[in-house]
């Protein structure tokens, strides 16, 4: 199978643009949706491709990213974390400083501008950690669109702060009681809504998941992260980083950071999945550790499933990583050996959560804490002249209640 | 000749429309499903759609979601469904179709699935989240066994797509009568007739209409413009309400009979 062969350097530097016209990244990706949605996907693709080459769209995006989202976000040298770990120099890409507190708004803004171009009066979204829901509710408020967000009741419990935020922003938050009551089930419900209201409604999908053109379009909107990081590291260090590290739920913050470096063979890229209670326990969300090829929510990728092709329940302390599939482009670059995948457990993420808070005064999102957890292992193995850039995809205010609860038995003086 | 083609030919001769009940396989167990299929045949059903339960049925409303959940809890798998069909085939003359989301059959392997489904006596396949563009492998594997692949057309499908879908379909075309998921609806859409006319301009295949059709009156109305009528959630809902009751089979049979009457002129 050709996609499993490792590429040579020459072919790394002249890869044809992905995905192909049908939305395939090698054998991954595609469009596996009910026929009712095919016309809407085609319309979205047409409008997106037009916008992409339209200077007025570009300048509109640039304006809102700068004045509303607060871009560019800093690339911050984490001096105390670097000293503590005693190895590579660690930089944090500060997506936590984006308006609403995570990278999600880079994509939400782009999609809502497209929704306006398509004349849609309503947007819907799914959300796990609540960050994508908050970002959608925020931009919908800014542009005067009706907004409904689907969220599993398990996630509403553990990300209660974000539920309040969405409602304050004027969005309707609809609880989802089916299945595992997490992100996967919220996507099912959002797709059912979209099939029903497709003429008036745009579905703002929150990661590089779903049917074509979503994985391509969301990647493009998030790739601003890596473009900025490249310019910033060149200015600060005069060279490219040796490693890029990011957590991987659906994969939007990771591909956003990696995309601009894919053609740089000297830059290694590592995606960190959620190992939950440990891979052996079976209670995790590490698709590349024990997943198999399959189709979920419109795209072919690696999926956690049982022997009969039924989707398996996942677990992670972090709602944003608690999902049984992963963006198809990640599967493609994993096969080619271009992106490596590792995982961090709940316990490791909690430890990293505290470490970053105490050493740098930065409370990370539990999702981002998974990336920090891996850096904690990686940095000490590298020389002091090496550079690691980590995506701090979001801030952790939303998680403090859950973390406090989990740490209670461990802190005798509280 | 495939049983589906044969059935539509006979119905055309007699001026009748096809009644196609949908059953979620294994709700609550496969023995019940087997008995229900035979009862449907007895009461005049023309083709049966056997739903393969999936953990994430995103084209289905709550009724079929719950049925799928019950079936999975009872241990229903694709392998067991094929065994049930194979066991039933000697007693049942009806065309039998499997309706499955793509992942269970992708995981099984398209080629292996087509081989085993044909060997069990299945006549057609409906995969609601597999558009023709992604279905080349399944279409080829199915064609090798004279197993028909039936694709869906929606109210949002434009004429050029209708052409693509018609070209990939065999046996009949499944027209989704509304924007939305499966489930009982009190009203049918007004533009059904115009939509079917547009599709007939592109294909000679029989057109069966499904989604939301639940009463004999609705069946009668659809039967004036379509070649077949698919009734799913209304039957699944009746089975849910009569679960465990001794007259369940008879009540389901009576309902099927009342729907079948409505397909005759
Ligand atoms: C802060 C943060 N980081 C990461 C993620 C994971 O998503 P993705 O892999 O698409 O970046 C989420 C998702 O909710 C998030 O809120």
XYZ file of C-alpha atoms and ligand atoms in Angstrom:
695
model
C 0.000 0.000 0.000
C 1.552 3.200 -1.254
C 0.423 5.535 1.525
C 2.215 3.375 4.075
C 5.594 3.894 2.461
C 7.781 6.509 4.014
C 8.400 9.404 1.663
C 11.826 10.397 0.528
C 12.950 13.940 1.236
C 12.586 14.933 -2.382
C 8.991 13.905 -2.404
C 8.411 15.604 0.934
C 9.315 18.950 -0.603
C 7.002 18.698 -3.583
C 3.905 17.066 -2.186
C 0.839 17.968 -4.180
C -1.675 19.929 -2.156
C -3.938 17.860 0.050
C -6.702 16.915 0.146
C -7.510 15.977 -3.459
C -10.658 17.330 -5.121
C -12.829 14.713 -3.392
C -11.432 15.474 0.035
C -9.057 12.515 0.333
C -5.741 12.589 2.160
C -4.354 9.413 0.631
C -6.912 6.793 1.645
C -8.272 8.922 4.497
C -10.950 11.623 4.575
C -13.732 11.767 1.989
C -17.433 12.518 2.259
C -19.505 9.901 4.063
C -22.759 11.681 4.817
C -26.456 11.253 4.074
C -27.398 12.535 0.627
C -29.429 15.413 2.112
C -26.154 17.072 3.170
C -24.209 16.606 -0.057
C -25.549 19.812 -1.622
C -24.694 21.841 1.494
C -21.140 20.465 1.529
C -20.731 21.331 -2.136
C -22.030 24.859 -1.534
C -19.722 25.319 1.444
C -16.748 24.172 -0.601
C -17.559 26.515 -3.476
C -18.077 29.509 -1.201
C -14.936 28.710 0.770
C -12.742 28.322 -2.315
C -14.076 31.605 -3.701
C -13.457 33.391 -0.398
C -9.944 32.005 -0.224
C -8.931 33.859 -3.365
C -10.984 36.969 -2.591
C -8.809 39.771 -1.185
C -11.792 41.328 0.601
C -12.354 38.113 2.592
C -8.693 37.963 3.488
C -8.637 41.531 4.720
C -11.869 41.065 6.651
C -10.388 37.996 8.377
C -7.146 39.816 9.102
C -9.032 42.731 10.660
C -11.144 40.602 12.983
C -8.238 38.344 13.930
C -6.236 41.384 14.955
C -8.830 43.589 16.642
C -11.370 41.076 17.922
C -9.446 37.844 18.550
C -6.232 39.619 19.593
C -3.757 38.120 17.133
C -0.903 37.665 16.747
C -0.618 35.666 19.956
C 2.846 35.746 21.557
C 5.443 33.020 21.331
C 6.591 33.044 24.905
C 9.892 31.669 26.209
C 9.049 29.588 29.296
C 12.266 30.262 31.193
C 11.393 28.655 34.524
C 9.889 25.561 32.925
C 13.015 25.281 30.750
C 15.306 25.571 33.783
C 13.201 23.146 35.796
C 13.341 20.471 33.117
C 17.014 21.162 32.421
C 17.069 20.467 28.686
C 15.696 22.053 25.528
C 14.527 25.657 25.395
C 10.729 25.632 25.622
C 8.490 28.145 23.876
C 4.742 28.334 24.350
C 2.469 29.513 21.546
C -0.042 31.490 23.541
C -3.391 30.517 21.995
C -4.763 30.795 25.533
C -4.634 34.550 24.974
C -7.095 34.459 22.069
C -10.449 36.033 22.836
C -12.611 33.373 24.561
C -9.502 31.551 25.789
C -8.559 29.016 23.126
C -7.549 28.585 19.486
C -11.091 27.543 18.545
C -12.137 31.087 17.607
C -9.683 31.218 14.653
C -11.898 28.668 12.910
C -15.225 29.902 14.234
C -14.598 33.385 12.895
C -13.771 32.093 9.423
C -16.798 29.805 9.263
C -19.215 32.455 10.489
C -17.960 34.925 7.883
C -18.678 32.192 5.316
C -22.131 31.571 6.837
C -22.876 35.275 6.313
C -21.718 35.002 2.692
C -24.060 32.030 2.205
C -26.947 34.022 3.664
C -27.534 31.604 6.547
C -29.373 33.105 9.498
C -28.563 30.399 12.020
C -25.482 28.482 13.108
C -25.178 25.299 15.120
C -22.175 23.685 16.753
C -21.145 20.738 18.879
C -18.862 21.230 21.809
C -16.871 19.020 24.168
C -14.765 21.225 26.407
C -17.138 24.078 25.710
C -14.417 26.211 24.098
C -15.702 25.707 20.577
C -19.254 26.320 21.767
C -18.223 29.529 23.493
C -16.264 30.688 20.447
C -19.246 29.974 18.170
C -21.695 31.693 20.513
C -19.358 34.684 20.729
C -18.904 35.236 17.008
C -22.592 34.484 16.352
C -23.470 37.255 18.823
C -21.054 39.613 17.094
C -22.692 38.971 13.700
C -26.281 38.730 14.927
C -26.882 35.072 14.029
C -29.067 32.658 15.981
C -26.897 29.996 17.639
C -27.604 26.571 19.086
C -24.893 24.443 20.670
C -25.181 20.693 21.306
C -23.303 19.376 24.320
C -23.266 16.001 26.056
C -24.588 16.119 29.612
C -21.360 14.588 30.958
C -19.452 17.495 29.395
C -22.022 20.034 30.668
C -21.264 18.751 34.140
C -17.492 18.953 33.877
C -17.358 22.221 31.890
C -20.179 23.991 33.713
C -18.522 27.412 33.495
C -18.607 27.307 29.702
C -22.308 26.398 29.707
C -23.007 29.597 31.638
C -20.821 31.599 29.247
C -22.644 30.289 26.161
C -26.029 31.124 27.650
C -24.861 34.618 28.611
C -23.811 35.087 24.996
C -27.355 34.375 23.901
C -26.854 30.843 22.573
C -29.238 27.976 23.195
C -27.354 25.066 24.794
C -29.091 21.771 24.075
C -28.167 18.851 26.350
C -27.439 15.530 24.634
C -28.361 12.455 26.655
C -27.539 9.714 24.153
C -24.552 7.364 24.084
C -21.600 8.372 26.233
C -23.002 11.930 26.569
C -19.787 13.472 25.312
C -18.418 15.066 22.145
C -19.251 12.171 19.807
C -22.904 12.250 20.779
C -23.031 16.040 20.492
C -21.786 15.725 16.892
C -24.497 13.124 16.137
C -27.167 15.533 17.378
C -25.702 18.524 15.542
C -25.694 16.498 12.305
C -29.339 15.532 12.859
C -30.185 19.203 13.310
C -28.226 20.116 10.191
C -29.978 17.481 8.057
C -33.291 18.961 9.193
C -32.491 22.677 8.843
C -29.828 22.619 6.163
C -31.395 25.384 4.084
C -31.186 28.060 6.786
C -28.389 26.734 8.965
C -24.625 26.457 8.758
C -22.942 23.792 10.873
C -19.805 25.265 12.476
C -17.812 22.076 13.030
C -15.093 22.680 15.606
C -12.176 20.558 14.502
C -10.483 19.012 11.460
C -13.144 16.311 11.393
C -16.249 15.547 9.402
C -16.781 15.350 5.664
C -14.870 17.350 3.074
C -14.412 20.358 2.983
C -14.335 20.635 6.798
C -10.921 19.038 7.508
C -9.304 21.216 4.828
C -11.140 24.419 5.702
C -10.683 24.163 9.490
C -6.983 23.398 8.959
C -6.596 26.469 6.756
C -8.281 28.705 9.338
C -6.079 27.308 12.116
C -2.843 27.391 10.136
C -2.389 31.023 11.229
C -0.943 29.524 14.439
C 2.026 27.966 12.662
C 2.578 30.883 10.276
C 2.918 33.240 13.218
C 5.051 30.785 15.189
C 7.484 30.397 12.287
C 8.030 34.150 11.944
C 8.290 34.541 15.718
C 10.830 31.795 16.296
C 12.949 33.057 13.406
C 12.950 36.479 15.003
C 13.665 35.198 18.528
C 16.133 32.402 17.779
C 17.149 32.940 14.191
C 16.222 29.366 13.313
C 13.374 26.870 13.190
C 12.466 24.760 16.230
C 13.637 21.142 16.537
C 10.296 19.943 17.879
C 6.676 21.011 17.718
C 4.314 19.515 20.289
C 0.513 19.813 20.504
C -2.381 17.889 22.005
C -4.724 16.093 19.605
C -8.469 15.866 20.096
C -9.889 16.177 16.605
C -6.580 17.728 15.685
C -7.239 21.391 14.889
C -4.744 23.075 17.194
C -2.067 20.536 16.257
C -2.471 20.756 12.470
C -2.781 24.527 12.927
C 0.683 24.641 14.487
C 2.260 21.966 12.258
C 0.932 22.894 8.845
C 3.440 25.569 7.963
C 6.349 23.294 8.942
C 5.340 20.083 7.139
C 7.864 20.729 4.389
C 10.713 21.307 6.839
C 12.311 17.899 7.343
C 14.423 19.173 10.259
C 11.360 20.024 12.335
C 9.943 17.019 14.178
C 6.248 17.030 15.080
C 4.565 15.227 17.917
C 0.861 14.953 18.602
C -0.219 13.996 22.125
C -3.404 11.975 22.545
C -5.288 11.303 25.758
C -4.279 8.025 27.414
C -6.993 8.452 30.068
C -6.561 5.812 32.767
C -3.832 4.131 30.697
C -3.860 2.374 27.327
C -3.980 -1.079 28.988
C -7.130 -0.090 30.905
C -9.042 0.325 27.643
C -10.372 3.604 29.044
C -8.659 6.215 26.897
C -8.974 8.229 23.706
C -5.675 7.279 22.043
C -6.830 6.428 18.531
C -3.335 5.739 17.231
C -2.543 3.437 20.155
C -5.345 0.933 19.532
C -7.670 2.308 16.868
C -8.414 0.810 13.474
C -9.521 2.262 10.156
C -13.155 3.227 10.066
C -15.729 5.844 9.183
C -17.304 8.148 11.737
C -19.017 11.496 11.279
C -18.341 11.686 7.570
C -14.647 10.877 7.368
C -12.405 7.823 7.100
C -9.683 7.772 9.721
C -8.420 5.920 12.790
C -11.271 5.044 15.117
C -11.702 3.363 18.470
C -14.194 0.607 17.721
C -15.047 -2.949 18.690
C -14.762 -6.098 16.582
C -18.165 -5.460 15.004
C -17.453 -1.904 13.883
C -19.439 -0.325 16.715
C -17.877 2.838 18.134
C -16.267 2.283 21.531
C -16.800 4.610 24.493
C -13.731 6.739 25.247
C -12.390 8.313 28.399
C -10.258 11.327 29.185
C -10.180 13.778 32.059
C -10.192 16.366 29.303
C -13.515 16.767 27.484
C -11.817 18.251 24.411
C -9.731 15.109 23.793
C -12.466 12.603 24.656
C -13.406 11.516 21.126
C -13.101 8.171 19.268
C -11.865 9.496 15.904
C -9.134 11.843 14.718
C -8.693 14.189 11.772
C -7.934 12.278 8.530
C -4.890 14.399 7.692
C -3.244 13.264 10.940
C -3.734 9.631 9.941
C -2.163 10.389 6.577
C 0.939 12.055 8.010
C 1.280 9.375 10.632
C 1.434 6.676 7.925
C 4.119 8.697 6.160
C 6.120 9.026 9.364
C 5.847 12.805 9.233
C 3.945 13.295 12.514
C 4.577 11.050 15.512
C 1.913 10.360 18.088
C 2.333 9.695 21.786
C -0.115 9.843 24.668
C -0.369 11.250 28.184
C -2.571 9.879 30.974
C -5.076 11.787 33.087
C -2.610 11.704 35.982
C 0.272 13.028 33.866
C -1.903 15.829 32.509
C -2.991 16.818 36.033
C 0.618 16.964 37.142
C 1.568 19.112 34.142
C -1.452 21.329 34.801
C -0.060 22.151 38.232
C 3.531 22.409 37.095
C 2.817 25.048 34.471
C 0.579 26.965 36.859
C 3.261 27.066 39.543
C 6.345 27.655 37.400
C 4.993 30.066 34.821
C 1.821 31.511 36.304
C -0.125 30.014 33.391
C -3.109 27.789 34.119
C -3.430 25.638 30.981
C -6.558 23.977 29.634
C -6.548 20.278 30.570
C -6.277 19.550 26.839
C -3.101 21.636 26.512
C -1.775 20.100 29.752
C -1.430 16.807 27.809
C 1.080 18.500 25.483
C 2.949 19.948 28.471
C 3.005 16.485 30.065
C 4.867 15.099 27.078
C 7.278 18.049 26.978
C 8.080 17.258 30.592
C 9.425 13.901 29.377
C 10.951 15.126 26.131
C 12.823 18.292 27.128
C 15.253 16.684 29.606
C 16.391 14.235 26.903
C 17.421 17.085 24.606
C 20.414 19.415 24.643
C 20.197 22.964 25.960
C 20.699 24.285 22.436
C 17.584 22.565 21.139
C 14.210 24.237 20.791
C 10.758 22.880 21.524
C 7.644 24.892 20.636
C 4.440 23.766 22.338
C 0.932 24.864 21.537
C -0.729 26.226 24.650
C -4.089 25.757 22.938
C -6.224 27.183 25.719
C -6.419 28.480 29.237
C -7.669 26.407 32.147
C -10.280 28.552 33.898
C -12.964 26.174 32.643
C -11.173 23.259 34.334
C -10.412 24.575 37.798
C -13.506 23.051 39.386
C -12.840 19.583 37.994
C -9.168 19.792 38.915
C -9.955 20.968 42.447
C -12.270 17.984 42.830
C -9.650 15.548 41.537
C -6.868 16.986 43.701
C -8.911 17.077 46.906
C -7.834 13.669 48.192
C -4.201 14.599 47.481
C -4.046 17.921 49.367
C -4.216 17.324 53.141
C -3.980 21.033 54.029
C -7.111 22.073 52.120
C -32.993 -12.433 -11.972
C -32.691 -10.508 -8.729
C -35.794 -10.864 -6.523
C -36.115 -7.065 -6.300
C -36.459 -6.634 -10.085
C -38.868 -9.515 -10.259
C -41.075 -8.098 -7.555
C -41.276 -4.632 -9.141
C -42.058 -6.204 -12.531
C -44.954 -8.170 -11.067
C -46.273 -5.160 -9.182
C -46.188 -3.090 -12.358
C -48.223 -5.751 -14.135
C -50.849 -5.758 -11.402
C -50.862 -1.971 -10.999
C -49.859 -2.163 -7.347
C -47.226 -0.306 -5.374
C -44.632 -1.975 -3.181
C -44.898 -1.880 0.585
C -41.487 -2.042 2.241
C -41.497 -2.339 6.004
C -38.270 -1.504 7.843
C -37.296 -3.491 10.937
C -34.277 -2.938 13.167
C -32.632 -6.351 13.287
C -32.368 -7.752 16.796
C -34.877 -5.417 18.451
C -35.203 -6.873 20.998
C -33.714 -10.121 19.609
C -33.183 -11.826 16.263
C -35.810 -14.527 16.841
C -38.421 -11.788 17.094
C -37.093 -10.139 13.943
C -37.263 -13.471 12.109
C -40.879 -14.013 13.169
C -41.767 -10.453 12.189
C -40.320 -10.829 8.698
C -42.441 -13.930 8.111
C -45.494 -12.125 9.477
C -44.835 -9.164 7.136
C -44.710 -11.584 4.197
C -47.937 -13.211 5.342
C -49.655 -9.813 5.511
C -48.648 -8.779 2.006
C -45.408 -6.829 2.381
C -43.422 -6.788 -0.874
C -39.832 -6.201 0.224
C -38.240 -6.016 3.688
C -35.550 -3.628 4.835
C -33.518 -5.128 7.643
C -31.702 -2.450 9.627
C -28.253 -3.317 10.978
C -27.987 -1.573 14.360
C -25.163 0.960 14.776
C -23.928 2.769 17.876
C -24.134 6.192 16.191
C -27.116 6.242 13.813
C -26.962 9.881 12.779
C -29.627 9.700 10.057
C -32.158 8.300 12.518
C -34.596 9.899 14.906
C -35.156 8.778 18.487
C -37.390 5.788 17.703
C -34.802 3.941 15.619
C -31.983 5.168 17.872
C -33.656 3.421 20.804
C -34.322 0.281 18.766
C -30.654 0.159 17.707
C -29.595 0.535 21.311
C -31.845 -2.372 22.390
C -30.554 -4.532 19.549
C -26.915 -3.863 20.415
C -27.561 -4.501 24.088
C -29.035 -7.850 23.081
C -25.782 -8.769 21.339
C -26.883 -8.329 17.722
C -24.004 -8.314 15.239
C -23.744 -8.262 11.465
C -22.594 -11.897 11.488
C -25.645 -13.002 13.466
C -27.964 -11.010 11.201
C -26.522 -12.772 8.145
C -27.006 -16.130 9.894
C -30.623 -15.230 10.612
C -31.247 -14.284 6.962
C -29.602 -17.459 5.748
C -31.747 -19.545 8.099
C -34.892 -17.677 7.064
C -34.313 -17.790 3.320
C -35.823 -21.263 2.842
C -39.143 -20.093 4.284
C -39.299 -16.576 2.877
C -39.683 -15.613 -0.793
C -39.514 -11.837 -0.315
C -36.663 -9.665 -1.538
C -34.598 -8.847 1.548
C -32.473 -5.720 1.837
C -29.881 -4.867 4.440
C -29.732 -1.243 5.519
C -26.515 -0.450 7.354
C -24.402 2.543 8.195
C -21.068 2.306 6.461
C -18.765 1.569 9.414
C -20.024 -1.909 10.393
C -19.710 -3.132 6.782
C -16.447 -1.261 6.155
C -15.045 -2.949 9.246
C -16.354 -6.319 8.048
C -14.709 -5.613 4.663
C -16.809 -4.590 1.639
C -15.846 -7.612 -0.463
C -16.291 -10.142 2.307
C -19.590 -8.488 3.222
C -20.923 -8.672 -0.341
C -19.874 -12.347 -0.582
C -21.493 -13.337 2.681
C -24.636 -11.248 2.231
C -25.242 -12.755 -1.205
C -24.579 -16.250 0.121
C -27.102 -15.675 2.924
C -29.758 -14.701 0.382
C -29.741 -10.906 0.684
C -30.928 -9.147 -2.489
C -30.006 -5.511 -1.965
C -27.957 -3.077 0.127
C -28.777 0.413 1.349
C -26.012 2.415 3.061
C -27.329 5.872 3.944
C -23.946 7.449 4.710
C -22.169 6.056 1.657
C -22.669 8.288 -1.386
C -21.867 6.772 -4.830
C -18.526 8.663 -4.988
C -17.205 6.610 -2.070
C -18.929 3.357 -3.003
C -16.923 2.055 -5.961
C -15.530 -0.936 -4.084
C -18.890 -1.933 -2.619
C -20.697 -1.497 -5.951
C -18.193 -3.763 -7.721
C -18.218 -6.394 -5.002
C -22.024 -6.413 -4.904
C -22.404 -6.518 -8.693
C -20.259 -9.654 -8.809
C -23.055 -11.428 -6.883
C -26.041 -9.753 -8.534
C -26.611 -7.980 -5.245
C -28.284 -4.619 -5.846
C -26.870 -1.385 -4.424
C -29.632 1.128 -3.769
C -28.668 4.777 -3.314
C -30.688 7.618 -1.864
C -31.858 10.844 -3.435
C -32.842 13.741 -1.176
C -35.001 16.833 -1.667
C -31.722 18.798 -1.819
C -30.267 16.697 -4.688
C -29.923 18.679 -7.915
C -30.588 17.133 -11.352
C -26.913 16.457 -12.162
C -26.541 14.565 -8.882
C -29.739 12.670 -9.540
C -28.063 11.428 -12.736
C -24.969 10.233 -10.828
C -27.055 8.480 -8.194
C -29.358 6.853 -10.724
C -26.358 5.546 -12.645
C -24.984 3.878 -9.515
C -28.311 2.402 -8.343
C -29.776 -0.987 -9.182
C -33.214 -2.359 -8.368
C -34.790 0.909 -7.299
C -33.955 4.352 -5.958
C -34.741 5.403 -2.413
C -36.205 8.910 -2.340
C -35.924 10.574 1.067
C -39.195 12.443 1.345
C -38.092 15.132 3.760
C -35.186 17.132 5.103
C -34.447 15.480 8.382
C -33.954 12.204 10.169
C -36.224 9.163 10.264
C -39.283 9.381 12.478
C -43.053 9.675 12.414
C -44.348 12.974 10.919
C -47.903 14.262 10.870
C -47.449 15.999 7.496
C -45.760 14.974 4.279
C -43.954 17.469 2.088
C -45.961 19.191 -0.643
C -43.347 19.019 -3.347
C -43.114 15.209 -3.447
C -44.854 14.863 -6.773
C -42.733 17.507 -8.496
C -39.545 15.972 -7.097
C -40.433 12.491 -8.324
C -41.280 13.890 -11.752
C -37.853 15.505 -11.929
C -36.206 12.174 -10.988
C -38.256 10.181 -13.498
C -36.923 12.430 -16.235
C -33.484 10.993 -15.423
C -34.178 7.296 -14.777
C -36.491 4.375 -15.445
C -35.725 2.684 -12.131
C -38.635 2.262 -9.707
C -38.800 4.994 -7.060
C -39.510 4.112 -3.450
C -40.248 6.855 -0.952
C -39.390 6.745 2.737
C -38.825 8.868 5.883
C -41.775 10.078 7.914
C -44.478 7.907 6.355
C -46.489 6.287 9.103
C -50.240 5.930 8.436
C -52.346 4.142 5.782
C -53.567 7.567 4.591
C -50.014 8.746 4.017
C -49.167 5.467 2.272
C -52.169 5.934 -0.015
C -51.076 9.450 -0.938
C -47.476 8.467 -1.642
C -48.618 5.388 -3.591
C -50.319 7.638 -6.135
C -46.930 9.011 -7.224
C -44.267 6.446 -6.197
C -43.582 2.791 -7.051
C -42.910 1.839 -3.470
C -43.529 3.100 0.042
C -41.147 2.533 2.952
C -42.514 2.563 6.498
C -40.015 2.339 9.345
C -40.381 4.312 12.566
C -44.143 3.733 12.808
C -43.577 -0.036 12.858
C -40.578 0.157 15.183
C -42.599 2.378 17.503
C -45.520 -0.081 17.538
C -43.076 -2.862 18.433
C -41.684 -0.747 21.261
C -45.157 -0.094 22.638
C -46.203 -3.738 22.441
C -42.891 -5.163 23.683
C -43.400 -8.321 25.711
C -47.134 -8.500 25.008
C -48.553 -11.813 23.749
C -50.411 -10.198 20.827
C -47.409 -8.192 19.562
C -46.989 -10.241 16.391
C -50.676 -10.043 15.546
C -50.831 -6.290 16.110
C -47.787 -5.728 13.953
C -49.325 -7.984 11.291
C -52.623 -6.083 11.370
C -50.772 -2.806 10.941
C -48.793 -4.165 7.959
C -52.029 -5.432 6.393
C -53.633 -1.985 6.758
C -50.608 -0.384 5.076
C -50.613 -2.929 2.259
C -54.258 -2.260 1.439
C -53.325 1.381 0.947
C -50.813 0.482 -1.793
C -53.507 -1.048 -3.997
C -55.601 1.044 -6.319
C -8.122 24.297 24.686
C -8.351 23.148 23.769
N -7.301 22.514 23.237
C -7.459 21.459 22.410
C -8.708 20.959 22.107
C -8.797 19.742 21.230
O -9.269 19.991 19.945
P -8.307 20.005 18.698
O -7.564 18.714 18.689
O -9.229 20.146 17.532
O -7.384 21.148 18.827
C -9.833 21.593 22.632
C -11.190 21.085 22.296
O -12.171 21.379 22.846
C -9.651 22.710 23.483
O -10.706 23.343 24.024
